[in-house]
Amino acid sequence: MSTKYVYLFSEGNGKMRELLGGKGANLAEMTNLGIPVPQGFTITTEACTRYYEDGEKIAPEIEEEINQSIAKMEEIAGKKFGDINDPLLVSVRSGARASMPGMMDTILNLGMNDEVVVGFAKKTGNERFAYDSYRRFIQMYSDVVMELPKSNFELIIDEVKEKKGVKLDTELDAEDLKELVVRFKNYYKEQLNSEFPSTPHDQLMGAVKAVFRSWNNPRAIYYRRMNDIPSSWGTAVNVQAMVFGNMGDDSGTGVAFTRDPATGENKLFGEFLINAQGEDVVAGVRTPQTIDELKGIMPEIYDQFAKIADNLEKHYRDMQDMEFTIEQRKLYMLQTRNGKRTAAAALKVACDLVDEGMISEKEAVLMVDPKQLDALLHPQFDAKALKAASPIGSALPASPGAACGKVVFTAEDAVEWHNKGEKIVLVRRETSPEDIEGMHVAQGILTVRGGMTSHAAVVARGMGTCCVSGCGEVVMNEEEKYFELGGVTIKEGDYLSLDGSTGKIYAGAIPTVSAEISGYFGRLMGWADEIRDLKVRTNADTPADAKQAAEFGAEGIGLCRTEHMFFDTDRITAMREMIVSKTEEQRRAALAKLLPMQRGDFEALYEALGGNPVTIRFLDPPLHEFLPTAEEDIIALAKEMNITVEDLKNVIASLHEFNPMMGHRGCRLAVTYPEIAEMQTTAVIEAAINVKKAHPDWDIVPEIMIPLVGELKELQYVKSVVVKTADKVIADNNSDLKYKVGTMIEIPRAALTADEIAKDAEFFSFGTNDLTQMTFGFSRDDAGKFLDAYYDRKIYESDPFAKLDQDGVGKLVEMAAKLGRQTRPDIKLGICGEHGGDPSTIEFCHRVGLNYVSCSPFRVPIARLAAAQAALKFPR
Ligand code: ADP
Ligand code: MG
Ligand code: MG
């Protein structure tokens, strides 16, 4: 049977998202529910895939199906495409499986040409409206299909307005718009050396191809990478009969949510514009009215809409985000989807839906995107400081959170300053999809134009970035990079603070405080904790980090990098002394200085975790991270060590490594200098004994982790030093302390020989940063230089250091876990690389049966939720 590439809305349904895309599936579902939806059809995502397979061409059989579907539409509408008396006009809309707001391009009023517009004007009795629709079509088609910049058309409009001496688009009459159409078409011809396509069929095929192509435009690619959407999915194309919100004051268009997407409050929330086409609301060009005001203007339409909204929410059992158009007092629904929302709203909506009996606790856990929680875990403004500060202005609280940073005026500057390590606030007249990368790196976004559902607001909420929008009082000077607000001039580089929850804008920097888990957040995390199989530990090197992680629910430390305890200026000297020692005697002297520092830190770590397991990794400093390079540091160190500067410089030179990442580090240090392992063991064990004395009821079992092992005998040697030292300390203290010795699996050879390694390792922790580096054969410090080219050429879809490469590195993990268990069935398995906080990696860890994941403190709640979702999707 041949594949069907085109479905009428009446032939599809909501479950066909993969084939029809989200928008198409929901349009079909609404059609089936009897909700008023302009009729149309969907060209499938498979047609998009086929388009690329065929070398960016639409196969004849697909074109034929499209033609047949147009014929069916004509039959239903009783109008014909290109009819000069009563034409059928359509919109062409993209729609991927996962919603990508503002990412893909839409074309309205397709089917217009010089003859059609005359008939359309007669039929609607409104010449101005007809020509306005026509010139919009030429603009959109030129922009989306032919990539002629929109702004050049705006310049032509400005010229015509100036000639006429008017300011507003609405002051242009039918004759002016006719002139615009002529000028637009001339401009098109000038630029492209061809006539603007006049047959509706050519226009349609051009538009369909453009939607397929837009799947691979840079902002779509960037959005996909940010949201883990595979590029193989493709987008569907929806072709739909036009309805017109711009037919006069009894028409309009709007967007609405069934609940407040910023707070989650259960109340219809949205906005609309009278006498406008959909684009105008989303683009944020005119400032719209709230949905409540519709009640006063067209009460019967409001009631009908509210009822549909309620039904849709009950039907989908989730908050809906809807687009609608009113054409001469008749309501049409143009879209519905599960609404994007802030993290706070996501939690409230999930809990409320459980309380309303609409969903189960498990469904609530599945409903919240773990990555989104990040926004709630980051600092809020210090309440006192906030009270004392007086705002210079305020606007719409479009996306909550506290932002404080230096002002920049373009998305490119935002990226550039961010790369230099600056925290920035992006200030724009309005944002467009091209700005997405700059928005992503900004602490906060301030826009002059736009409403709660404008591009900036929707995108910022999706990213969890603070956004204040529609501040019309701002007097902008984008060119010279400053703006004025409330009598204050803010220049590029000045500090600005934004409160995304109140919409208030402050000059200067307002201090922030950390967040806590309570209320809806705590409730949802409680459900998640009951469901998950994976334990969640944290990577913490300092007592402060450990405390923060424990507050976020960490159930232990999976990785304490002991060398990180020596980054402080007052400690690094002792560490350097140890590294550059030439004799064992010198080294022992330096180690003696380090011992009390380590012991104290370990005590504080055990205390912070309240008796939960703590894995301490022995020293693993790639030497280049610690050697002094500044002259003054070298002089100071020489003095401390009582050697000459020249002597020290010679030692440093002799320690130079060509490839420190693969150099004298990890357990190789302990193999050459066993006294280092002795000191660290002493510190770990003594600290545990001391803390146990203070808390006899805590069951402290320190876990000593030997890094960078690749060979069983290597582990055995270091372990023998550890055991000898530990047993002596325990005996000397008359203690009965138990401890474990295990290893990192971070060198491919260790994974390959994991059955051997497990003979002596009591636990494995997958160090997936190094394992990724060693498996791919590229340095994690240098990969940034070339990975972008790999994304551009679609060789990699995501950063293998952020999201575990399950096909390659993951295979090693899975194999090592299996081999390890063969030798030692009760071996404890965890992951402690950066990947431990990435939801897709967590799902992988759950599936291969690890016992725990360990991640940085701020990702602990994310990991708890992701682990619960993994357990629901893949019951063990
Ligand atoms: P996006 O995915 O960016 O929201 P849409 O395909 O939803 O893009 O289209 C953008 C806007 O165009 C919508 O807000 C809608 O109001 C308007 N629109 C799309 N199709 C039609 C139509 N058939 N009639 C009237 N307006 C339409
Ligand atoms: Mg839409
Ligand atoms: Mg490592």
Tab-separated table of C-alpha atoms and ligand atoms in Angstrom, residues 23 93 323 335 337, ligand 2:
chain	number	residue	atom	x	y	z
A	23	LYS	CA	-0.893	21.630	15.513
A	93	ARG	CA	1.211	26.821	8.796
A	323	GLU	CA	-5.581	30.850	19.307
A	335	GLN	CA	-5.124	26.215	17.529
A	337	ARG	CA	-2.047	22.922	22.658
B	2	MG	MG	0.087	29.461	16.698
